[in-house]
mmCIF file of C-alpha atoms and ligand atoms in Angstrom:
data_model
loop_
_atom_site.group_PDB
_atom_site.id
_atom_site.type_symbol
_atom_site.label_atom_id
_atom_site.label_comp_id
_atom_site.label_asym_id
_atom_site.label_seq_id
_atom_site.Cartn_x
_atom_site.Cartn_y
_atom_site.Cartn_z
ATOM 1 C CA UNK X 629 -6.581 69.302 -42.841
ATOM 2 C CA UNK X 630 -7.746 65.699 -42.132
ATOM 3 C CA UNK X 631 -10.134 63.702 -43.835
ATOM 4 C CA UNK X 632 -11.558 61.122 -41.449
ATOM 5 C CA UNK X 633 -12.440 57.939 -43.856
ATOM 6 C CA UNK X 634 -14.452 54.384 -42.026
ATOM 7 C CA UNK X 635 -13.845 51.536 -44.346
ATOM 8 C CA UNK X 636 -16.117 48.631 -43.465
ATOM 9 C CA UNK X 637 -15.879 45.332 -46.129
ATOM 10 C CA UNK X 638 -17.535 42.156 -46.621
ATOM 11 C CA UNK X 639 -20.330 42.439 -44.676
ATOM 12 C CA UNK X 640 -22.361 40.424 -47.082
ATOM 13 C CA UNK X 641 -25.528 41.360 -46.138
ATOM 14 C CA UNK X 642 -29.297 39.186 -47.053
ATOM 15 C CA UNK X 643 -32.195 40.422 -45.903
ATOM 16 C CA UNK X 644 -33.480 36.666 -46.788
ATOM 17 C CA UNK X 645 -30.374 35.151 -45.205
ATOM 18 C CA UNK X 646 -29.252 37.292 -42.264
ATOM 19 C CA UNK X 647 -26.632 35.414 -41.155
ATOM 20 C CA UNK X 648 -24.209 38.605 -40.427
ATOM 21 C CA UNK X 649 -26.745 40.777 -40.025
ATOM 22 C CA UNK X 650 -25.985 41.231 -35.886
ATOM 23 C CA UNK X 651 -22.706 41.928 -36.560
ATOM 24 C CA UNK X 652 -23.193 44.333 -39.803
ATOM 25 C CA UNK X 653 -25.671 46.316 -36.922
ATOM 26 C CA UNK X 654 -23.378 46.680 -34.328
ATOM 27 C CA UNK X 655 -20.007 47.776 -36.772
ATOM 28 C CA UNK X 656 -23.245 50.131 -38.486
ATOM 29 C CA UNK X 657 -23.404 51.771 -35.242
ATOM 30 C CA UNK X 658 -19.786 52.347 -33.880
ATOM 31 C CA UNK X 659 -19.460 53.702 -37.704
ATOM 32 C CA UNK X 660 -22.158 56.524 -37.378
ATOM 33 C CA UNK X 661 -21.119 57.464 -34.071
ATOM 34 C CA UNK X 662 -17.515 58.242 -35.183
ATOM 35 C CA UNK X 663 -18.386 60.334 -37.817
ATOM 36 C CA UNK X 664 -16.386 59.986 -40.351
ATOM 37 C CA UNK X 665 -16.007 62.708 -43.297
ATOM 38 C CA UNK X 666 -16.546 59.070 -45.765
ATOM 39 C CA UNK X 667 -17.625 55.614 -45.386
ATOM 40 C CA UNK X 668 -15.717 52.690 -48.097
ATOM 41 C CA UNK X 669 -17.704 49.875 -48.730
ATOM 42 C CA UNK X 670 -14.872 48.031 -49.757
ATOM 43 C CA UNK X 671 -17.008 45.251 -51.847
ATOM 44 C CA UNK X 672 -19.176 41.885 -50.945
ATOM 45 C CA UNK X 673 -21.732 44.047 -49.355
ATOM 46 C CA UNK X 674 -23.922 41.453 -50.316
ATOM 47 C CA UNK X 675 -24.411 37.920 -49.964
ATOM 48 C CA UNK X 676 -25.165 37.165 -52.928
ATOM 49 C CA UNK X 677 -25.450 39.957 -55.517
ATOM 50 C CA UNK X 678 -23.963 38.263 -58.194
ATOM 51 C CA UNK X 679 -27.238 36.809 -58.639
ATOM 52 C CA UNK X 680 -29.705 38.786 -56.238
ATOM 53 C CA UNK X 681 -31.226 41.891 -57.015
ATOM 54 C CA UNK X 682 -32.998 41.868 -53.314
ATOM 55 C CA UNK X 683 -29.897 40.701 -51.453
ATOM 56 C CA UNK X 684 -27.697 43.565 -53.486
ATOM 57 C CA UNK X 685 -30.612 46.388 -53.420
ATOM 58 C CA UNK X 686 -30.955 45.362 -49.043
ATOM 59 C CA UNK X 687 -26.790 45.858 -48.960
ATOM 60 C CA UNK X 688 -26.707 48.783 -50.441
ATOM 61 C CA UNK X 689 -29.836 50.409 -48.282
ATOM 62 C CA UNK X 690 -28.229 48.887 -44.959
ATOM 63 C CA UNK X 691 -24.934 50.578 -46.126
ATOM 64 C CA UNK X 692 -26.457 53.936 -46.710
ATOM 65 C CA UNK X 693 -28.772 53.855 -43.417
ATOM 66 C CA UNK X 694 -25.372 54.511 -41.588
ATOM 67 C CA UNK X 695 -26.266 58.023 -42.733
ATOM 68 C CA UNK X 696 -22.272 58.594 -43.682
ATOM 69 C CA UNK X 697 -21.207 60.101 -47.561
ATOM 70 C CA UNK X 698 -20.599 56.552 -48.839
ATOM 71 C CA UNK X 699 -18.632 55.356 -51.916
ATOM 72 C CA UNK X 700 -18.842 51.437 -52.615
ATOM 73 C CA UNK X 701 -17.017 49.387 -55.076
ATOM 74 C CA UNK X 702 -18.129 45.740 -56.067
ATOM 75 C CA UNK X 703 -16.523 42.162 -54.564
ATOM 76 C CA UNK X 704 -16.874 38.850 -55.962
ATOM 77 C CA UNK X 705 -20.123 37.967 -54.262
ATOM 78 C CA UNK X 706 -21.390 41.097 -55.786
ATOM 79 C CA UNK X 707 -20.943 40.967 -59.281
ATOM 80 C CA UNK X 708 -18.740 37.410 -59.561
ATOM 81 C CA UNK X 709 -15.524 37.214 -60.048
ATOM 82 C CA UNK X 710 -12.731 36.911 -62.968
ATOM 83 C CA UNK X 711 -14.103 33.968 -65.619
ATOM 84 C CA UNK X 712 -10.367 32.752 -65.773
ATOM 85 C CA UNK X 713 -11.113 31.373 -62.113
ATOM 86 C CA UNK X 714 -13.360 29.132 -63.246
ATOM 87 C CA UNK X 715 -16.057 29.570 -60.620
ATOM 88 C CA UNK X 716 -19.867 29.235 -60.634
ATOM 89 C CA UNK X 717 -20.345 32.935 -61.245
ATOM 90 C CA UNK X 718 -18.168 34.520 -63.440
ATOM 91 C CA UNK X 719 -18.572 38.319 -63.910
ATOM 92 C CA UNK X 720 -20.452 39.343 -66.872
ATOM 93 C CA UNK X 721 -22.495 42.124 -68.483
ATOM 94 C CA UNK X 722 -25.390 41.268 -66.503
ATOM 95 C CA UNK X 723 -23.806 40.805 -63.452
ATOM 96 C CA UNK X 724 -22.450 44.885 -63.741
ATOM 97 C CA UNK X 725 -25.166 46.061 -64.725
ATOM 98 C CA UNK X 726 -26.899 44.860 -61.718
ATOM 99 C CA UNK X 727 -23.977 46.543 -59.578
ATOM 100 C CA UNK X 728 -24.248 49.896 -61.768
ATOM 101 C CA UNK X 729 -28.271 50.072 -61.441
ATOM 102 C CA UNK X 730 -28.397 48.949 -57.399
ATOM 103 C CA UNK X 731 -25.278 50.358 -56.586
ATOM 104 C CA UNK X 732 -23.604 52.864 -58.908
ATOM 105 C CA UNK X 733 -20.473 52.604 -61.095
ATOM 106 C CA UNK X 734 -18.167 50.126 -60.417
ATOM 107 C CA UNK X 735 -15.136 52.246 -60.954
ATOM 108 C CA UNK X 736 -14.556 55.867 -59.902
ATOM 109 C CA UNK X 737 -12.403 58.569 -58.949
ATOM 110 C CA UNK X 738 -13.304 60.719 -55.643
ATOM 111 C CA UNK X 739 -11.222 63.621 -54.387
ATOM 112 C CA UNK X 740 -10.036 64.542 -50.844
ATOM 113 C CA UNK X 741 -7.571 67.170 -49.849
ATOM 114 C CA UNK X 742 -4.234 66.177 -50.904
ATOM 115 C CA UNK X 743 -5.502 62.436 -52.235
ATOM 116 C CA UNK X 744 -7.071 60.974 -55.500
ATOM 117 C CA UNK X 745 -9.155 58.226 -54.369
ATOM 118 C CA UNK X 746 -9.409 55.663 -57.248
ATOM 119 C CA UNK X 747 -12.450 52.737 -57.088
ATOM 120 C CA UNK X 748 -11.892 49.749 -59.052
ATOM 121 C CA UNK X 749 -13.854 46.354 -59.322
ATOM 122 C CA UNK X 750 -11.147 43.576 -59.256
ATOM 123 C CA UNK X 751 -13.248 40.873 -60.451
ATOM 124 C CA UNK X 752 -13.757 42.071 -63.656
ATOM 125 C CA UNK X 753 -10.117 43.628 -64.844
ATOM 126 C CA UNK X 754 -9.505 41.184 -67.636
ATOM 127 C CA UNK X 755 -13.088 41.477 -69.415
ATOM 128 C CA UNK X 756 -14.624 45.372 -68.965
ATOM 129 C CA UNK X 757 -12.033 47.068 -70.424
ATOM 130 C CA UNK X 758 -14.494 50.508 -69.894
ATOM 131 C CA UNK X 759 -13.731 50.248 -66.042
ATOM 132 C CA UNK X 760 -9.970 51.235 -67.359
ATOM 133 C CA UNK X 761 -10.679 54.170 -69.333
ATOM 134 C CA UNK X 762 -11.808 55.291 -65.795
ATOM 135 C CA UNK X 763 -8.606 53.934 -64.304
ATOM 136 C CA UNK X 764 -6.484 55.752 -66.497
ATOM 137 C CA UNK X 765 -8.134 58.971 -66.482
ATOM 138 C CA UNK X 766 -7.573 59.137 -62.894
ATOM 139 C CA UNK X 767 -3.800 58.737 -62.968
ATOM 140 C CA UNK X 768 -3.387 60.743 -65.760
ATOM 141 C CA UNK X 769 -4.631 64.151 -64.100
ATOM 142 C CA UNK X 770 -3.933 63.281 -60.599
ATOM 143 C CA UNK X 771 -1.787 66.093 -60.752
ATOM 144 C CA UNK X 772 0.336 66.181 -56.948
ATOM 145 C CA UNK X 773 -2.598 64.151 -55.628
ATOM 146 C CA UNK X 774 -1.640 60.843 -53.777
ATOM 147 C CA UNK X 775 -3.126 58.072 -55.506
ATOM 148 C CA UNK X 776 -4.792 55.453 -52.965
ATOM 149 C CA UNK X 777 -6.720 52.380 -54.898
ATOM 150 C CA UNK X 778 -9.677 51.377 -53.434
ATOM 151 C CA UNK X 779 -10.298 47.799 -54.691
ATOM 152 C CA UNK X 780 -12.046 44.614 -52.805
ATOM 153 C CA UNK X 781 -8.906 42.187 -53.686
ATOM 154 C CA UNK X 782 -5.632 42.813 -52.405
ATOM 155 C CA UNK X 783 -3.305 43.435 -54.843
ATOM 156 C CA UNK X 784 -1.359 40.529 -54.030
ATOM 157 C CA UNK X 785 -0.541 37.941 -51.564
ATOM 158 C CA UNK X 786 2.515 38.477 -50.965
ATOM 159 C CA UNK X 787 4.803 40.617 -53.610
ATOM 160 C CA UNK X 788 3.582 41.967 -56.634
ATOM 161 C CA UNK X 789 5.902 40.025 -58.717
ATOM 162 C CA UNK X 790 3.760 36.895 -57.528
ATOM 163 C CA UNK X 791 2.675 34.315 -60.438
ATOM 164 C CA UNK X 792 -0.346 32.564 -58.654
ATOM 165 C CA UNK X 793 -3.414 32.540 -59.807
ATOM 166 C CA UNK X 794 -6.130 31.961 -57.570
ATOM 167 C CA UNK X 795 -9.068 33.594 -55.626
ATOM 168 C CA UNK X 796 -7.347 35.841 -53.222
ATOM 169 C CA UNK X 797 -5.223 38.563 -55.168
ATOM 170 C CA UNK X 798 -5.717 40.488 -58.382
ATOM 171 C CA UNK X 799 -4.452 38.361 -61.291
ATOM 172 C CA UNK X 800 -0.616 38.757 -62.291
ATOM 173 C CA UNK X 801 -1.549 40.420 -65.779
ATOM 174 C CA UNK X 802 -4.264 43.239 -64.417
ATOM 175 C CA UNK X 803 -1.719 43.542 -61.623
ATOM 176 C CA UNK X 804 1.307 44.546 -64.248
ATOM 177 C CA UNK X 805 -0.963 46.675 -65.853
ATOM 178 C CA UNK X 806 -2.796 48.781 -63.006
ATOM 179 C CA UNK X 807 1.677 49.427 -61.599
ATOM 180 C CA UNK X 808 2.457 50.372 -65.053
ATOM 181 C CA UNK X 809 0.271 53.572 -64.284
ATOM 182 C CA UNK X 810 2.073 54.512 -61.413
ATOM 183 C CA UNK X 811 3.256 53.588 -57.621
ATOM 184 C CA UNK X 812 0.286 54.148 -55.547
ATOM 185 C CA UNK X 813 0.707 55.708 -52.554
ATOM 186 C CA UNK X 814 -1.717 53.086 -50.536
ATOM 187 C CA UNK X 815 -4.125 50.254 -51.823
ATOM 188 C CA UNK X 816 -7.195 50.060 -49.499
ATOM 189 C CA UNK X 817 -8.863 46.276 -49.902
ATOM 190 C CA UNK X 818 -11.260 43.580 -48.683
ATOM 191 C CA UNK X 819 -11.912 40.136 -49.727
ATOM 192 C CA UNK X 820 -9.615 37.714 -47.676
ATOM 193 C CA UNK X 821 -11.431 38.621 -44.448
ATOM 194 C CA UNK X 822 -8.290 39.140 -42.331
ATOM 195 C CA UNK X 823 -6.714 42.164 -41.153
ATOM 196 C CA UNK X 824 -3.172 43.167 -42.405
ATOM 197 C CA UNK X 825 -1.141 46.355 -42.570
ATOM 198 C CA UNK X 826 2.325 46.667 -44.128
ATOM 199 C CA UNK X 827 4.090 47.994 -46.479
ATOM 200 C CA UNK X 828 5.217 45.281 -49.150
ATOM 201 C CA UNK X 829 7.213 46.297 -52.481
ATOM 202 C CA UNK X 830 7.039 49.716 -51.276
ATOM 203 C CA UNK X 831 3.718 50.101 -50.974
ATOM 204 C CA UNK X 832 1.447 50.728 -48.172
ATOM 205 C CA UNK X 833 -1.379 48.230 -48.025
ATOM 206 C CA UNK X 834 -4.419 47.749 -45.896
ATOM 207 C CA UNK X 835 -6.408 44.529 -45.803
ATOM 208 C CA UNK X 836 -9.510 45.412 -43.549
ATOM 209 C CA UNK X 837 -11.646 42.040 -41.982
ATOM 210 C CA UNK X 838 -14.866 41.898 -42.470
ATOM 211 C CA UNK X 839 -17.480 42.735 -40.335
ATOM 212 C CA UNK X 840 -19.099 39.540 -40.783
ATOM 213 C CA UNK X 841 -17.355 36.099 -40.533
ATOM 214 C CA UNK X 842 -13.591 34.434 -41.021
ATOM 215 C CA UNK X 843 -12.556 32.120 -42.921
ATOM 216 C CA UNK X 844 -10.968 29.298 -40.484
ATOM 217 C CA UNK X 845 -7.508 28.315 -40.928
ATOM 218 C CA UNK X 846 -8.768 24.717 -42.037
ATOM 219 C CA UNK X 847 -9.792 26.259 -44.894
ATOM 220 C CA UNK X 848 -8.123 29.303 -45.424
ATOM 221 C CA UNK X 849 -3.832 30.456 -44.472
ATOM 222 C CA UNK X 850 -2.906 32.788 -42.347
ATOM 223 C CA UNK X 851 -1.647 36.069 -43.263
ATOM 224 C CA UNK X 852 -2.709 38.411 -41.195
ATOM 225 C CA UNK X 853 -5.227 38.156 -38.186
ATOM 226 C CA UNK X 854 -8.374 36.941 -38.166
ATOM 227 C CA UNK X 855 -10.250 39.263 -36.401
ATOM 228 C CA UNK X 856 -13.103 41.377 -37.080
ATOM 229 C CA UNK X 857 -14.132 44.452 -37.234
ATOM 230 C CA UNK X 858 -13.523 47.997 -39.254
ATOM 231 C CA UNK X 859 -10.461 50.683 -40.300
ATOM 232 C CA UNK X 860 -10.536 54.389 -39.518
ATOM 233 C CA UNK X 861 -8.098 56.086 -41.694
ATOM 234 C CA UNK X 862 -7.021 59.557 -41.205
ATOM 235 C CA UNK X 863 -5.904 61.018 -44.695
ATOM 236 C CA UNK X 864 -3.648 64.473 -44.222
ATOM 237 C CA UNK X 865 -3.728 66.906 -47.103
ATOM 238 C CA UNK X 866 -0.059 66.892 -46.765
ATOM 239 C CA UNK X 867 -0.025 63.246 -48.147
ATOM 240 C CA UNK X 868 0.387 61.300 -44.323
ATOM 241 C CA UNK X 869 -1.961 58.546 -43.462
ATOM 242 C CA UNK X 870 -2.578 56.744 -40.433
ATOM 243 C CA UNK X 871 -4.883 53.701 -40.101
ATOM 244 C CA UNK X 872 -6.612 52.073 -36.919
ATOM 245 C CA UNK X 873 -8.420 48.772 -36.745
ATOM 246 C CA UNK X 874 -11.438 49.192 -34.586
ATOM 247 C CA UNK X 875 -12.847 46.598 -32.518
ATOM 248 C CA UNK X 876 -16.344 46.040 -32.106
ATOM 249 C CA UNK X 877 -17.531 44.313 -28.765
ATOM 250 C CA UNK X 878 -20.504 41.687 -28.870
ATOM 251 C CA UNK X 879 -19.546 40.367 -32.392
ATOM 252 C CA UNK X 880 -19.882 37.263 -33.307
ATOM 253 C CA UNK X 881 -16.883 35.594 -34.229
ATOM 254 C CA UNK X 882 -18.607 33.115 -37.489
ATOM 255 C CA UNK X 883 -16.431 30.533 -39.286
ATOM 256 C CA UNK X 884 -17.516 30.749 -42.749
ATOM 257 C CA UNK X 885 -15.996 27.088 -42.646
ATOM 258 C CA UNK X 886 -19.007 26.212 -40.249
ATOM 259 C CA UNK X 887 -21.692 27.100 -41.923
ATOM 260 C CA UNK X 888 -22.456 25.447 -44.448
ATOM 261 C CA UNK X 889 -26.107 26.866 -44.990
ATOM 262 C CA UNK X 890 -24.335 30.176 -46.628
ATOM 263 C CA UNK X 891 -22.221 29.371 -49.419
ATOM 264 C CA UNK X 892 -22.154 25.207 -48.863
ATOM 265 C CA UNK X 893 -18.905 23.182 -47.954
ATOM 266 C CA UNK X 894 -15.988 25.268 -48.188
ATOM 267 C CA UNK X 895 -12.973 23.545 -50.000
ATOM 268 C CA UNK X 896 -9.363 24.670 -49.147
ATOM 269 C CA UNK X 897 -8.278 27.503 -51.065
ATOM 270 C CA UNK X 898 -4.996 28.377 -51.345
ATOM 271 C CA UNK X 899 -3.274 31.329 -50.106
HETATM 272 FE FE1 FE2 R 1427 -15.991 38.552 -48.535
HETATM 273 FE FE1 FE2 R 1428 -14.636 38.564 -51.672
#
């Protein structure tokens, strides 16, 4: 027994601002013709959700017009991100409720044979403590389930006993406390728009790219590959998984870094 999962990410989608709108189109349609048994929106669906209803509400229908079972969860540009980051849109109760009304809870818990599929939002971990009641609940009665977190952020850069703070990972504290629930058995994420598959601290990890733009190396380190595109996993009931990153031809290859018209002048972040 196989379930055949497409995870597509940051596609950040406007209908105002269709910058990655081509690409989103053409990943959209290599998606529905493989068929997949589930679709992972693995968060920034949007733009800019964290402060557009239209450019949230147009994700979410461009998502769903792929025809697949979908489950999303949110990403930074969707509902904004941890406060302690200081950035212009720091998650709030607005900001989910927006993401719960347009797009549906922002943490969940979705079996397949032989796996527990647990949603989080990573961008609000220190400040909705209801998204953990959800959290726990799903370890608790995983029973012999694998546990694989679907989350936008990566759970770290590096190691999980990293101390940086800063845009890319999920913060050292939520970190501690999401492992001191268990060892997942694979973390599924978005968010740094690079592709990367390993196995770090004993856990399996997949970063999928986005299906929209990179983030060039001016701006952004490398650690992974900078490619586009989307992940077919194949989860067995007997607890095996197997991952492929699937090109799309015709993309176009955007430099976030280069277009200043989206987000304004990217500054350097550190990885
Ligand atoms: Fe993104
Ligand atoms: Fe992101």
């Amino acid at each position: 027994m196989i379930t055949r999962i497409a995870q597509v990410s940051d596609g950040h989608l406007s209908a105002a601002r269709p910058f990655f709108t081509a690409n989103f189109a053409a990943v959209a349609e290599a998606v529905r013709a493989a068929r997949p048994d589930l679709m992972l929106a693995t968060g920034d669906l949007s733009l800019d959700g964290a402060d557009s209803d239209d450019d949230l509400a147009h994700a979410v229908a461009a998502h769903a017009a792929i025809g697949a079972e979908w489950l999303r969860i949110p990403g930074n540009h969707d509902v904004g991100d941890e406060p302690v980051l200081g950035g212009r849109q720091p998650v709030d109760a607005a900001r989910l409720a927006r993401w719960r009304r347009l797009a549906g809870p922002e943490a969940w818990v979705h079996d397949i044979p032989g796996w527990r599929l647990i949603g989080l939002d990573t961008q609000s971990l220190t400040v909705n403590e209801a998204q953990w009641a959800v959290i726990e609940r799903g370890w608790r009665d995983a029973g012999a389930r694998r546990v694989a977190l679907i989350q936008h952020k990566p759970l770290a850069e590096h190691a999980v006993a990293d101390t940086a703070v800063n845009y890319w990972p999920v913060l050292p504290a939520p970190r501690a406390r999401l492992l001191a629930l268990g060892t997942p058995a694979l973390v599924l994420s978005g968010h740094v728009h690079q592709w990367r598959a390993r196995v770090a601290d004993g856990i399996p990890q997949v970063w999928a790219p986005s299906t929209g733009f990179i983030v060039g190396d001016r701006w952004q380190a490398v650690l992974g590959e900078k490619r586009l595109g989307w992940v077919e996993h194949a989860f067995h009931a007997d607890g095996r998984h197997e991952h492929w990153l699937r090109d799309v031809a015709g993309l176009t290859r955007h430099d976030i870094g280069l277009l200043p018209d989206v987000y304004g002048a990217v500054t350097a972040l550190p990885v």
